[in-house]
Coordinates of C-alpha atoms and ligand atoms in Angstrom, one line a residue:
M1 CA 0.0 0.0 0.0
K2 CA 1.4 3.4 -1.0
P3 CA 0.5 5.9 1.8
A4 CA -1.3 9.1 0.8
P5 CA 0.6 12.4 1.1
E6 CA -1.4 13.3 4.2
T7 CA -0.2 10.1 5.9
L8 CA 3.4 10.7 4.9
A9 CA 3.3 14.3 6.2
A10 CA 1.5 13.4 9.5
Q11 CA 4.0 10.8 10.3
A12 CA 7.0 12.7 9.0
M13 CA 7.5 9.8 6.5
G14 CA 6.9 7.2 9.1
W15 CA 10.1 8.0 10.9
V16 CA 10.9 5.6 13.8
A17 CA 14.3 6.0 15.3
Q18 CA 16.2 3.3 17.1
P19 CA 16.6 2.4 19.9
F20 CA 13.9 4.4 21.7
H21 CA 11.2 4.2 19.0
D22 CA 10.7 7.9 19.1
L23 CA 7.7 9.1 17.1
A24 CA 9.2 12.6 16.6
P25 CA 12.3 12.8 14.3
P26 CA 15.6 13.6 16.0
L27 CA 17.5 16.9 15.7
H28 CA 21.0 16.6 14.2
P29 CA 23.0 19.7 15.1
S30 CA 26.5 18.1 14.5
S31 CA 28.7 20.0 12.2
T32 CA 31.1 17.1 11.7
F33 CA 31.2 13.3 11.8
E34 CA 33.6 10.8 13.2
R35 CA 36.1 9.1 10.9
G36 CA 37.2 5.5 11.5
G37 CA 40.9 4.6 12.1
D38 CA 40.9 3.1 8.7
G39 CA 39.9 6.4 7.1
D40 CA 36.3 5.5 6.5
Y41 CA 33.3 7.3 7.6
P42 CA 31.2 4.7 9.4
G43 CA 28.1 7.0 9.4
G44 CA 28.5 7.9 5.8
R45 CA 28.8 11.6 6.6
V46 CA 31.8 13.9 6.6
Y47 CA 30.9 17.5 7.3
A48 CA 27.5 19.3 7.7
R49 CA 27.8 21.7 4.7
D50 CA 28.0 18.7 2.3
H51 CA 26.1 16.0 4.1
S52 CA 24.0 17.1 7.1
P53 CA 21.5 14.4 8.2
A54 CA 19.5 17.3 9.6
Y55 CA 17.8 17.8 6.2
D56 CA 17.2 14.2 5.2
Q57 CA 13.7 13.8 6.6
A58 CA 12.3 17.2 5.4
E59 CA 13.9 16.8 2.0
A60 CA 12.5 13.3 1.5
L61 CA 9.1 14.4 2.7
L62 CA 9.0 17.4 0.4
A63 CA 10.2 15.3 -2.6
A64 CA 7.4 12.8 -1.9
L65 CA 4.8 15.6 -1.6
E66 CA 5.9 17.2 -4.8
G67 CA 6.2 13.8 -6.6
G68 CA 9.9 14.6 -7.5
E69 CA 13.0 12.5 -7.1
Q70 CA 14.9 14.9 -5.0
A71 CA 14.5 18.1 -2.9
L72 CA 17.0 20.5 -1.3
L73 CA 16.5 22.8 1.6
F74 CA 18.0 26.4 1.6
P75 CA 18.2 29.1 4.2
S76 CA 15.4 31.1 2.5
G77 CA 13.1 31.1 -0.5
M78 CA 15.3 33.7 -2.1
A79 CA 18.4 31.5 -1.6
A80 CA 16.6 28.6 -3.2
A81 CA 15.7 30.7 -6.3
T82 CA 19.2 32.2 -6.4
A83 CA 20.8 28.7 -6.3
L84 CA 18.8 27.8 -9.4
L85 CA 19.5 31.0 -11.3
H86 CA 23.2 30.8 -10.5
A87 CA 23.3 27.2 -11.9
L88 CA 22.4 28.5 -15.3
P89 CA 25.2 29.3 -17.8
A90 CA 26.3 33.0 -17.5
G91 CA 24.0 35.3 -19.4
A92 CA 21.3 32.7 -20.0
E93 CA 17.9 34.1 -20.6
V94 CA 15.2 33.7 -18.0
L95 CA 11.6 34.5 -19.0
A96 CA 9.6 35.5 -15.9
P97 CA 6.0 36.6 -15.4
R98 CA 5.1 40.3 -15.2
A99 CA 3.2 39.7 -11.9
M100 CA 5.3 37.7 -9.4
Y101 CA 6.8 37.9 -6.0
W102 CA 8.3 41.5 -6.0
S103 CA 11.7 40.9 -4.3
L104 CA 12.5 38.0 -6.6
R105 CA 11.5 40.1 -9.7
N106 CA 13.8 42.9 -8.5
W107 CA 16.6 40.4 -7.8
M108 CA 16.3 38.9 -11.3
R109 CA 16.6 42.4 -12.7
E110 CA 19.6 43.1 -10.6
L111 CA 21.3 39.8 -11.8
D112 CA 20.5 40.9 -15.3
A113 CA 22.1 44.3 -14.7
R114 CA 25.2 42.5 -13.5
G115 CA 25.2 40.3 -16.6
L116 CA 24.7 37.1 -14.8
I117 CA 21.4 36.3 -16.5
A118 CA 19.2 38.1 -19.1
I119 CA 15.7 38.7 -18.0
D120 CA 12.5 39.3 -20.0
F121 CA 8.9 39.2 -18.9
Y122 CA 5.6 37.7 -20.2
D123 CA 2.0 38.5 -19.3
N124 CA 0.5 36.2 -16.8
G125 CA -2.6 34.3 -18.0
D126 CA -2.0 34.6 -21.8
S127 CA -1.0 31.0 -22.7
A128 CA -1.1 31.7 -26.5
A129 CA 1.2 34.8 -26.2
L130 CA 3.6 32.9 -24.0
A131 CA 3.7 29.9 -26.4
S132 CA 4.6 32.2 -29.4
R133 CA 7.3 34.0 -27.3
L134 CA 8.8 30.7 -26.3
A135 CA 8.8 29.5 -30.0
A136 CA 10.2 32.8 -31.3
R137 CA 13.1 33.0 -28.9
P138 CA 13.4 30.1 -26.5
P139 CA 15.0 31.2 -23.2
A140 CA 17.1 28.8 -21.0
L141 CA 14.5 28.9 -18.2
L142 CA 10.8 29.7 -17.9
W143 CA 9.8 31.0 -14.5
I144 CA 6.2 30.5 -13.4
E145 CA 4.3 31.7 -10.3
T146 CA 0.7 30.7 -10.1
P147 CA -1.4 32.1 -8.5
A148 CA 0.9 35.1 -8.8
N149 CA 1.6 37.7 -6.2
P150 CA -0.2 40.0 -5.4
T151 CA -3.0 39.9 -8.0
W152 CA -3.4 36.1 -8.3
E153 CA -3.3 35.6 -12.0
I154 CA -3.2 32.0 -13.1
T155 CA -0.8 30.4 -15.5
D156 CA -1.7 27.2 -17.2
I157 CA 1.3 25.1 -16.1
A158 CA 0.8 22.1 -18.4
A159 CA 0.4 24.3 -21.5
A160 CA 3.4 26.4 -20.6
C161 CA 5.5 23.3 -20.0
S162 CA 4.7 21.7 -23.3
A163 CA 5.4 24.9 -25.2
A164 CA 8.7 25.4 -23.3
H165 CA 9.9 21.8 -23.7
A166 CA 9.2 21.9 -27.4
H167 CA 12.0 24.4 -27.7
G168 CA 14.4 23.0 -25.0
T169 CA 13.4 25.5 -22.3
L170 CA 13.5 24.2 -18.7
V171 CA 10.6 25.3 -16.4
A172 CA 10.7 26.2 -12.8
V173 CA 7.5 27.0 -10.8
D174 CA 7.4 29.1 -7.6
S175 CA 4.7 27.0 -5.8
T176 CA 4.9 28.8 -2.5
V177 CA 1.3 29.9 -2.6
P178 CA -0.5 26.8 -3.7
T179 CA 1.8 24.4 -1.9
P180 CA 1.9 20.7 -2.8
V181 CA -1.4 20.3 -1.1
L182 CA -3.2 22.1 -3.9
S183 CA -0.8 21.9 -6.9
R184 CA 1.9 19.4 -8.1
P185 CA 3.7 21.2 -11.0
L186 CA 6.2 18.4 -11.6
A187 CA 3.3 16.1 -12.6
L188 CA 2.2 18.8 -15.0
G189 CA 5.6 18.8 -16.7
A190 CA 7.7 21.3 -14.7
D191 CA 11.3 20.5 -14.2
F192 CA 11.7 22.3 -10.8
V193 CA 9.6 23.5 -8.0
M194 CA 10.7 26.3 -5.7
H195 CA 9.2 27.2 -2.3
S196 CA 9.6 29.9 0.2
A197 CA 9.2 27.3 3.1
T198 CA 8.9 30.3 5.3
K199 CA 5.3 30.4 4.3
Y200 CA 2.8 27.5 4.3
L201 CA 5.3 24.6 4.5
N202 CA 6.4 25.8 7.9
G203 CA 3.3 27.8 8.6
H204 CA 4.0 29.3 12.0
S205 CA 5.9 32.6 11.2
D206 CA 9.0 31.3 13.1
V207 CA 11.3 29.9 10.4
V208 CA 12.9 31.5 7.3
A209 CA 13.7 28.7 4.8
G210 CA 13.5 27.7 1.2
A211 CA 13.4 24.6 -0.9
L212 CA 13.8 23.3 -4.5
A213 CA 12.5 20.0 -5.8
C214 CA 13.3 18.4 -9.2
R215 CA 11.3 15.9 -11.3
Q216 CA 14.5 14.0 -12.0
P217 CA 18.1 15.0 -11.4
C218 CA 19.7 16.7 -14.5
P219 CA 23.0 18.5 -15.1
L220 CA 21.4 21.8 -13.9
W221 CA 20.2 20.1 -10.7
Q222 CA 23.7 18.8 -10.0
R223 CA 25.0 22.3 -10.3
V224 CA 22.3 23.5 -7.9
R225 CA 23.6 20.9 -5.4
V226 CA 27.2 22.1 -5.9
N227 CA 26.0 25.7 -5.4
R228 CA 24.6 24.8 -2.0
T229 CA 27.6 22.9 -0.9
Q230 CA 30.3 25.2 -2.2
G231 CA 28.3 28.5 -2.1
G232 CA 27.6 27.4 1.5
A233 CA 24.1 28.8 1.9
I234 CA 22.7 26.1 4.1
L235 CA 19.8 26.0 6.5
G236 CA 20.5 25.6 10.3
A237 CA 19.7 22.2 11.8
F238 CA 17.1 23.5 14.2
E239 CA 15.3 25.4 11.4
A240 CA 15.2 22.2 9.4
W241 CA 13.7 20.4 12.4
L242 CA 11.1 23.1 12.9
L243 CA 10.2 23.1 9.2
L244 CA 9.6 19.3 9.3
R245 CA 7.4 19.7 12.3
G246 CA 5.4 22.4 10.5
M247 CA 5.1 20.3 7.4
R248 CA 3.3 17.5 9.4
T249 CA 0.2 19.7 9.6
V250 CA 0.4 21.4 6.2
H251 CA -2.6 19.6 4.7
L252 CA -4.9 20.6 7.6
R253 CA -3.7 24.2 7.7
V254 CA -3.9 24.8 3.9
R255 CA -7.3 23.2 3.5
H256 CA -8.8 25.0 6.4
A257 CA -7.3 28.4 5.3
C258 CA -8.5 27.8 1.7
A259 CA -12.1 27.1 2.8
S260 CA -12.0 30.3 4.8
A261 CA -10.5 32.3 1.9
Q262 CA -13.3 31.1 -0.4
R263 CA -16.0 32.2 2.1
I264 CA -14.3 35.6 2.6
A265 CA -13.9 36.2 -1.1
E266 CA -17.6 35.4 -1.7
H267 CA -18.6 37.6 1.2
C268 CA -16.5 40.5 -0.1
A269 CA -17.6 40.1 -3.7
V270 CA -21.0 41.6 -3.0
D271 CA -19.7 44.4 -0.8
P272 CA -20.1 47.8 -2.5
R273 CA -17.1 49.2 -0.5
I274 CA -14.9 46.8 -2.4
A275 CA -14.2 47.6 -6.0
A276 CA -12.7 44.2 -6.9
V277 CA -12.0 40.9 -5.2
L278 CA -9.0 39.2 -6.7
Y279 CA -9.3 35.5 -6.0
P280 CA -9.1 32.5 -8.4
G281 CA -11.8 30.7 -6.5
L282 CA -14.4 33.2 -7.8
P283 CA -16.0 32.2 -11.1
T284 CA -15.6 35.8 -12.3
H285 CA -11.8 35.5 -12.1
P286 CA -10.3 35.2 -15.6
G287 CA -8.1 32.2 -14.5
H288 CA -10.9 30.3 -12.6
T289 CA -11.3 27.5 -15.2
V290 CA -7.6 26.8 -15.5
A291 CA -7.1 27.0 -11.7
A292 CA -10.0 24.6 -11.2
A293 CA -8.4 22.1 -13.6
Q294 CA -4.8 22.4 -12.2
M295 CA -5.5 22.9 -8.5
D296 CA -6.9 20.3 -6.3
G297 CA -9.0 20.9 -3.2
G298 CA -9.0 24.7 -3.1
F299 CA -7.8 27.9 -4.8
G300 CA -5.3 29.0 -2.2
A301 CA -5.7 31.1 0.9
M302 CA -4.3 34.4 -0.6
L303 CA -6.7 37.0 -1.9
S304 CA -6.5 40.7 -2.6
L305 CA -9.2 43.4 -2.1
C306 CA -9.2 46.6 -4.1
I307 CA -11.0 49.1 -1.9
A308 CA -13.5 51.5 -3.4
G309 CA -12.3 55.0 -2.5
G310 CA -8.7 54.4 -3.5
E311 CA -5.3 54.2 -1.8
Q312 CA -6.2 56.2 1.4
A313 CA -9.4 54.2 1.9
A314 CA -7.3 51.0 1.6
R315 CA -4.8 52.2 4.1
D316 CA -7.5 53.4 6.5
T317 CA -9.2 50.0 6.2
A318 CA -6.0 48.2 7.0
A319 CA -5.5 50.5 10.0
R320 CA -8.9 49.6 11.4
L321 CA -8.4 45.8 11.2
Q322 CA -8.0 44.2 14.6
V323 CA -8.0 40.4 14.1
F324 CA -5.9 40.6 10.9
K325 CA -2.3 41.4 11.8
R326 CA -0.6 44.2 9.7
A327 CA 2.6 42.5 8.5
T328 CA 4.2 41.3 5.4
S329 CA 4.7 37.6 4.6
L330 CA 2.0 35.0 4.2
G331 CA 1.0 31.4 4.8
A332 CA 1.0 31.2 8.5
V333 CA -1.7 30.2 11.1
E334 CA -2.5 33.9 11.8
S335 CA -4.2 36.1 9.1
L336 CA -2.2 39.0 7.7
V337 CA -3.1 42.1 5.8
E338 CA -0.8 44.5 4.0
H339 CA -1.0 47.5 1.8
R340 CA 1.1 45.8 -0.8
A341 CA 2.1 48.8 -3.1
S342 CA 3.8 50.6 -0.1
V343 CA 5.7 47.4 0.9
E344 CA 6.9 46.9 -2.7
G345 CA 8.0 50.5 -2.9
P346 CA 9.0 52.6 -6.0
G347 CA 8.3 51.1 -9.3
S348 CA 5.6 48.7 -7.9
L349 CA 3.1 47.4 -10.4
C350 CA 0.6 46.7 -7.6
P351 CA -2.6 48.8 -7.7
P352 CA -2.4 51.4 -4.9
D353 CA -5.9 50.6 -3.7
L354 CA -5.0 46.9 -3.1
L355 CA -4.9 45.1 0.3
R356 CA -3.3 41.7 0.2
L357 CA -4.8 39.2 2.7
S358 CA -3.2 36.0 3.9
I359 CA -5.9 33.9 5.5
G360 CA -5.0 31.9 8.5
I361 CA -6.8 29.3 10.5
E362 CA -8.8 31.5 12.9
A363 CA -12.6 31.2 13.1
V364 CA -13.7 32.5 9.7
D365 CA -16.6 34.5 11.3
D366 CA -14.0 36.5 13.3
L367 CA -12.2 37.4 10.1
I368 CA -15.4 38.4 8.3
A369 CA -16.6 40.4 11.3
D370 CA -13.2 42.2 11.4
L371 CA -13.3 43.0 7.7
D372 CA -16.9 44.3 8.0
Q373 CA -16.0 46.6 10.9
A374 CA -12.9 47.8 9.2
L375 CA -14.8 48.6 6.0
G376 CA -17.0 50.7 8.3
R377 CA -20.2 48.8 8.3
T378 CA -20.6 47.3 11.7
S379 CA -18.6 47.2 14.9
L380 CA -17.0 44.1 16.3
P381 CA -19.0 42.5 19.2
G382 CA -17.8 44.0 22.4
T383 CA -15.9 47.0 20.9
Ligands
PLP1 C1 8.2 35.0 0.4 C2 8.2 34.5 -1.0 C3 9.4 34.3 -1.6 C4 10.8 34.6 -1.0 O1 11.0 33.7 0.1 P1 11.8 34.1 1.4 O2 11.7 32.8 2.3 O3 11.2 35.3 2.0 O4 13.2 34.3 1.0 C5 9.4 33.9 -3.0 N1 8.2 33.7 -3.6 C6 7.0 33.9 -3.0 C7 5.8 33.6 -3.8 C8 7.0 34.3 -1.7 O5 5.8 34.5 -1.1

């Protein structure tokens, strides 16, 4: 019997350590490993930067959840993305979506300015235009983020992968927002999946970590491995242990948060104080049909509200929220709100009236009541 992903996650891959039969995986802080008198390494490990056993369990679990052969942990999502970009030949072209995680977009542009990669952008959600761009001038790597920050456009992963592969382009998907609970890009043809494990995989706002998974090891993947070992950007053992603990509940957290996000989106969609609700779970969203086909069990727990009345009204609404915490980041147990354009800063493509919501696992009625009072309709009970 092949256990379901939920079972693998809940039992941290069924780990049972000897001799105490622990149910919780051990923590491996050792930086170095003993060598036998004959020069061998009886534990099969030499030094933590190359071979730390601290990552084994979390990497095996992530690879299993993504349906890939291997996974690697990194000290942040940005470090994971950077390891992949640095593995490309110097000057290789990366085609990235116009709407994507802002810091990574800026970092790609900076790497372009330094001549390390060449970057160009495509419009999210236009599969036909993307296919003709890939055919006309195939880049080395196609970068996908779906749903894409902070407006949640959907890219058809399978269509993009077949167009890319027809011209020898590799595909990497930033799957931080859907998580392997809702989306398995490797099964849709992607070569690599990237995560900010800081977000849903860990889920408790107490670890910064990143990860990459590959469908099957290829020369680029071997270079990614070398980049981690020799570049030396490795995650701490305790962070890896915390991440594994967080991953054991990822299915419960993500599904609960998705169901709440869907209810909140439907509630807000009929509120005249909100000019637009950006959420792929609404049938009015332009990517809804593709999202329904390629996501499984929900449309994610991220949504954005464009507040009628513009930027100041949006900032005032955020200021009045009491249950939602005003903070950047996403994917944790507590719900967050941010005025995204002011976080992204100069040059931001984000609409100024947009509030980005990360829905957590609180009682959904508390979140809805909080939004209602902040929009100025009712007051919270007891306030
Ligand atoms: C947060 C985030 C990143 C960057 O990850 P860090 O862990 O902050 O380095 C990349 N992509 C997406 C979609 C993110 O939300």
